[in-house]
Amino acid sequence: EAKASGGNLFRFFDPDMLDIVNARAAMEADLRLGLAQQQFVLHYQAQVNAAGKTIGAEALIRWQHPQRGLVSPAEFIPQAEESGLIIPLGIWILQTACQKLAEWQQDPATSALTLAVNVSARQFKQIDFVAQVQDIIRHANIDASKLKLELTESLLVDNAEETIARMNQLKMQGVGFSLDDFGTGYSSLSYLRRLPLDQLKIDQSFVREMLNNTNDAVITRTIIGLGQSLGLAVIAEGVETSAQQKFLVQQGCQAFQGYLYGKPSPDLIYTKG
Ligand code: C2E
Ligand code: MG
Ligand code: MG
Ligand code: MG
C-alpha cells in the first residue's frame, strides 16, 4: 500500500498505471503499423438537398484491423491526435479523399459532387498545413471548389488571427469550410462572424432529440436562423427519419445527411432526387 510505505506519495510502480501506459504504447505501435500496412479506408456518406438529390458526401475513416475488424474512428482518432500520428494519417486522408474527388470529377454523373473531409485541430495547427493541402490538390488535379474541410469549434478557441489567415489562404484556392458538430462547443457569435465559413453543420445530438425535446428544437431552429442571417449554408447531420427531415425543412434547413439517405460506405450511394 502506498499509504503504509510512504504517506501520501504516489507509488512509482503502480501496476494499474503501467497497464495504461503499456496499452497506450501498444495502441500507438498498432496505429503506426496500420498506417504502414494501409489498413485504413475511407467510407463516403451522402449529403442531400431538400429534393432528396445527392449533392455531395462526407469522407469518414475506418480502420480495417486484421484482428479487431472494422474499427470506428471514435476508437482511434483521439489516440492518433494524442500521439501525433494524426499528422501522417491526416495527409493520407486528404490524399485519398482528393483522389476520390478526382475520380468523381471525371464522370459527368458525379462531377458536381462536393466532398467534405474532417480535419482535426492538431492537423490544422501544423505549420505547413496549408502548403500540404495545396500540394495534395495540385497532385490530384481537382477542382478545389468541390473540396470542403470540416473543422470543429475546439480549433477556434485560440489564435484566431492565425486560424482566419489559414482559412483565407485555402479559400483563395476555392476550398470551402464547414463548422462540424455546431452548437456543442463554445464559439462566440462575434467570433463566428469573423470566420470565413461556408456552412454550419448542426450536431446530430440536437437532431436526434429535437422532436421530443423543446430545447433541442429551439437550438436547431436557432442554428438555421443564424446561418440565414450570417449568409451561411446549414446542413443537419444524423437525420434518421422522414419526420426529422420534414421538421428541418419547415425550419428552412436545405441540406441533410444521415442514415435516412444512406450509411457511410466504401462506394458512395447517391440518388438523382
Ligand atoms: P462527425 O464528423 O461528426 O461524423 C458524423 C458521424 O455520425 C459519423 O460517425 C457518421 O457515421 C455518423 N452518422 C451519420 N449519419 C448518422 C445517423 O443518421 N445516425 C447516427 N446515429 N449516426 C450517424 P463516424 O464515422 O463513426 O465518425 C465519428 C467521428 O470521428 C466523426 O464525427 C469525426 O469527428 C471523426 N472522424 C471520422 N472520420 C475522420 C477523419 O477522416 N479525420 C478526422 N480527423 N476525424 C474523423
Ligand atoms: Mg464531420
Ligand atoms: Mg459532425
Ligand atoms: Mg460528431
Coordinates of N, CA, C and O in Angstrom, one line a residue, residues 195-268:
L195 N -15.1 34.5 -39.1 CA -14.5 33.3 -39.7 C -15.0 33.2 -41.2 O -16.2 33.3 -41.4
P196 N -14.2 32.9 -42.1 CA -14.6 32.7 -43.5 C -15.2 31.3 -43.7 O -14.7 30.5 -44.5
L197 N -16.3 31.1 -43.1 CA -17.0 29.8 -43.2 C -18.0 29.8 -44.3 O -18.4 30.9 -44.8
D198 N -18.3 28.6 -44.8 CA -19.4 28.5 -45.8 C -20.6 27.8 -45.3 O -21.7 28.0 -45.8
Q199 N -20.4 27.0 -44.2 CA -21.5 26.2 -43.8 C -21.4 25.9 -42.3 O -20.4 25.8 -41.7
L200 N -22.6 25.8 -41.7 CA -22.7 25.3 -40.3 C -23.3 23.9 -40.4 O -24.3 23.7 -41.1
K201 N -22.8 23.0 -39.5 CA -23.3 21.6 -39.5 C -23.9 21.4 -38.2 O -23.2 21.3 -37.2
I202 N -25.3 21.3 -38.2 CA -26.0 21.1 -36.9 C -25.6 19.7 -36.3 O -25.7 18.7 -37.0
D203 N -25.2 19.7 -35.1 CA -24.7 18.4 -34.4 C -25.9 17.4 -34.3 O -27.0 17.8 -34.1
Q204 N -25.5 16.2 -34.5 CA -26.6 15.1 -34.5 C -27.3 15.0 -33.2 O -28.4 14.5 -33.2
S205 N -26.7 15.4 -32.1 CA -27.3 15.2 -30.8 C -28.6 16.1 -30.8 O -29.6 15.7 -30.1
F206 N -28.6 17.2 -31.4 CA -29.8 18.1 -31.5 C -30.9 17.5 -32.4 O -32.1 17.5 -32.1
V207 N -30.4 17.0 -33.5 CA -31.3 16.4 -34.5 C -32.0 15.2 -33.9 O -33.2 15.0 -34.0
R208 N -31.3 14.4 -33.1 CA -31.8 13.1 -32.5 C -33.0 13.4 -31.6 O -33.9 12.7 -31.6
E209 N -32.9 14.5 -30.8 CA -33.8 14.8 -29.8 C -34.9 15.9 -30.1 O -35.8 16.1 -29.4
M210 N -34.7 16.6 -31.2 CA -35.5 17.8 -31.5 C -37.0 17.6 -31.5 O -37.8 18.5 -31.3
L211 N -37.4 16.3 -31.9 CA -38.9 16.1 -32.0 C -39.5 15.8 -30.6 O -40.7 15.8 -30.4
N212 N -38.6 15.4 -29.6 CA -39.1 15.1 -28.3 C -38.7 16.1 -27.3 O -39.3 16.2 -26.2
N213 N -37.8 17.0 -27.6 CA -37.2 17.9 -26.6 C -37.3 19.3 -27.2 O -36.6 19.6 -28.1
T214 N -38.0 20.2 -26.5 CA -38.2 21.5 -26.9 C -36.9 22.3 -27.0 O -36.7 23.1 -27.9
N215 N -36.0 22.1 -26.0 CA -34.8 22.8 -26.0 C -34.0 22.5 -27.3 O -33.4 23.4 -27.9
D216 N -34.0 21.2 -27.7 CA -33.2 20.8 -28.9 C -33.9 21.4 -30.2 O -33.2 21.8 -31.1
A217 N -35.2 21.4 -30.1 CA -35.9 22.0 -31.3 C -35.6 23.5 -31.4 O -35.3 24.0 -32.5
V218 N -35.5 24.2 -30.3 CA -35.2 25.6 -30.3 C -33.7 25.8 -30.8 O -33.5 26.7 -31.6
I219 N -32.8 25.0 -30.3 CA -31.4 25.1 -30.7 C -31.3 24.9 -32.2 O -30.7 25.7 -32.9
T220 N -32.0 23.9 -32.7 CA -32.0 23.6 -34.2 C -32.5 24.8 -35.0 O -31.8 25.2 -35.9
R221 N -33.6 25.3 -34.5 CA -34.2 26.4 -35.2 C -33.3 27.6 -35.2 O -33.1 28.4 -36.2
T222 N -32.7 27.8 -34.0 CA -31.8 29.0 -33.9 C -30.5 28.9 -34.8 O -30.1 29.9 -35.4
I223 N -30.0 27.7 -34.9 CA -28.8 27.5 -35.8 C -29.2 27.8 -37.2 O -28.4 28.4 -37.9
I224 N -30.4 27.3 -37.6 CA -30.8 27.5 -39.0 C -31.0 29.0 -39.3 O -30.5 29.6 -40.3
G225 N -31.6 29.7 -38.3 CA -31.8 31.2 -38.4 C -30.4 31.9 -38.4 O -30.2 32.9 -39.2
L226 N -29.5 31.4 -37.6 CA -28.2 32.0 -37.5 C -27.5 31.9 -38.9 O -26.9 32.9 -39.4
G227 N -27.6 30.7 -39.5 CA -27.0 30.5 -40.8 C -27.6 31.5 -41.8 O -26.8 32.1 -42.6
Q228 N -28.9 31.6 -41.7 CA -29.6 32.6 -42.7 C -29.1 34.0 -42.5 O -28.8 34.7 -43.4
S229 N -29.0 34.4 -41.2 CA -28.5 35.8 -41.0 C -27.1 36.0 -41.3 O -26.7 37.2 -41.6
L230 N -26.2 35.0 -41.2 CA -24.8 35.2 -41.5 C -24.5 34.8 -42.9 O -23.3 34.9 -43.3
G231 N -25.5 34.4 -43.7 CA -25.3 34.0 -45.1 C -24.5 32.7 -45.2 O -23.7 32.5 -46.2
L232 N -24.7 31.8 -44.3 CA -24.0 30.5 -44.3 C -25.0 29.4 -44.6 O -26.2 29.4 -44.2
A233 N -24.6 28.4 -45.4 CA -25.4 27.2 -45.6 C -25.5 26.5 -44.3 O -24.7 26.6 -43.5
V234 N -26.6 25.7 -44.2 CA -26.8 24.9 -43.0 C -27.1 23.5 -43.4 O -27.9 23.2 -44.2
I235 N -26.3 22.5 -42.8 CA -26.6 21.1 -43.1 C -26.9 20.4 -41.7 O -26.3 20.8 -40.7
A236 N -27.9 19.5 -41.7 CA -28.2 18.8 -40.5 C -27.6 17.4 -40.6 O -27.7 16.7 -41.6
E237 N -26.9 16.9 -39.6 CA -26.3 15.6 -39.6 C -27.1 14.6 -38.7 O -27.8 15.1 -37.8
G238 N -27.1 13.3 -39.0 CA -27.8 12.4 -38.1 C -29.3 12.3 -38.4 O -30.0 11.9 -37.5
V239 N -29.7 12.7 -39.6 CA -31.1 12.6 -39.9 C -31.5 11.1 -40.2 O -30.9 10.5 -41.1
E240 N -32.4 10.6 -39.4 CA -32.7 9.2 -39.5 C -34.1 8.9 -39.9 O -34.5 7.8 -40.4
T241 N -35.0 9.9 -39.7 CA -36.5 9.7 -40.1 C -37.0 10.8 -41.0 O -36.5 11.9 -40.9
S242 N -38.0 10.5 -41.7 CA -38.6 11.5 -42.6 C -39.3 12.6 -41.7 O -39.4 13.7 -42.2
A243 N -39.8 12.2 -40.5 CA -40.3 13.2 -39.6 C -39.3 14.3 -39.3 O -39.6 15.5 -39.2
Q244 N -38.1 13.8 -39.0 CA -37.0 14.8 -38.7 C -36.7 15.6 -39.9 O -36.5 16.8 -39.8
Q245 N -36.6 15.0 -41.1 CA -36.4 15.8 -42.3 C -37.5 16.9 -42.5 O -37.2 18.0 -42.8
K246 N -38.7 16.5 -42.3 CA -39.8 17.4 -42.5 C -39.7 18.6 -41.6 O -39.9 19.7 -42.0
F247 N -39.4 18.3 -40.3 CA -39.3 19.4 -39.3 C -38.2 20.3 -39.8 O -38.3 21.6 -39.7
L248 N -37.0 19.8 -40.2 CA -35.9 20.6 -40.6 C -36.2 21.4 -41.8 O -35.8 22.6 -41.9
V249 N -36.9 20.8 -42.7 CA -37.3 21.6 -44.0 C -38.2 22.8 -43.6 O -38.0 23.9 -44.1
Q250 N -39.1 22.5 -42.7 CA -40.1 23.6 -42.2 C -39.3 24.7 -41.6 O -39.7 25.9 -41.7
Q251 N -38.2 24.4 -40.9 CA -37.4 25.4 -40.3 C -36.4 26.1 -41.3 O -35.7 27.1 -40.9
G252 N -36.4 25.6 -42.5 CA -35.6 26.3 -43.5 C -34.2 25.7 -43.8 O -33.4 26.2 -44.5
C253 N -34.0 24.5 -43.2 CA -32.8 23.8 -43.5 C -32.8 23.2 -44.9 O -33.8 22.8 -45.4
Q254 N -31.6 23.3 -45.6 CA -31.6 23.0 -47.0 C -30.7 21.8 -47.4 O -30.7 21.4 -48.5
A255 N -29.9 21.3 -46.4 CA -29.1 20.1 -46.7 C -29.1 19.2 -45.5 O -29.3 19.6 -44.4
F256 N -29.0 17.9 -45.9 CA -29.2 16.8 -44.9 C -28.2 15.7 -45.1 O -27.8 15.4 -46.2
Q257 N -27.9 15.0 -44.0 CA -27.0 13.9 -44.0 C -27.5 12.9 -42.9 O -27.8 13.4 -41.8
G258 N -27.5 11.6 -43.2 CA -27.9 10.7 -42.2 C -28.4 9.4 -42.7 O -28.4 9.2 -44.0
Y259 N -28.6 8.4 -41.9 CA -29.0 7.1 -42.3 C -30.2 7.0 -43.2 O -30.4 6.1 -44.0
L260 N -31.1 8.1 -43.0 CA -32.3 8.1 -43.9 C -31.9 8.1 -45.4 O -32.6 7.5 -46.2
Y261 N -30.8 8.7 -45.7 CA -30.4 8.8 -47.1 C -29.3 7.7 -47.5 O -29.1 7.5 -48.7
G262 N -28.6 7.2 -46.5 CA -27.6 6.2 -46.7 C -26.6 6.2 -45.7 O -26.2 7.3 -45.1
K263 N -26.1 5.0 -45.3 CA -25.0 4.9 -44.3 C -23.7 5.1 -45.1 O -23.6 5.0 -46.3
P264 N -22.6 5.5 -44.3 CA -21.3 5.6 -44.9 C -20.9 4.2 -45.6 O -21.2 3.2 -44.9
S265 N -20.4 4.3 -46.8 CA -20.0 3.0 -47.4 C -18.8 3.3 -48.3 O -18.6 4.4 -48.7
P266 N -18.0 2.2 -48.6 CA -16.8 2.4 -49.4 C -17.1 3.0 -50.8 O -16.3 3.7 -51.3
D267 N -18.3 2.7 -51.3 CA -18.7 3.4 -52.6 C -19.9 4.2 -52.3 O -20.9 3.7 -51.8
L268 N -19.8 5.5 -52.6 CA -20.9 6.4 -52.3 C -22.3 5.9 -52.9 O -22.3 5.6 -54.1

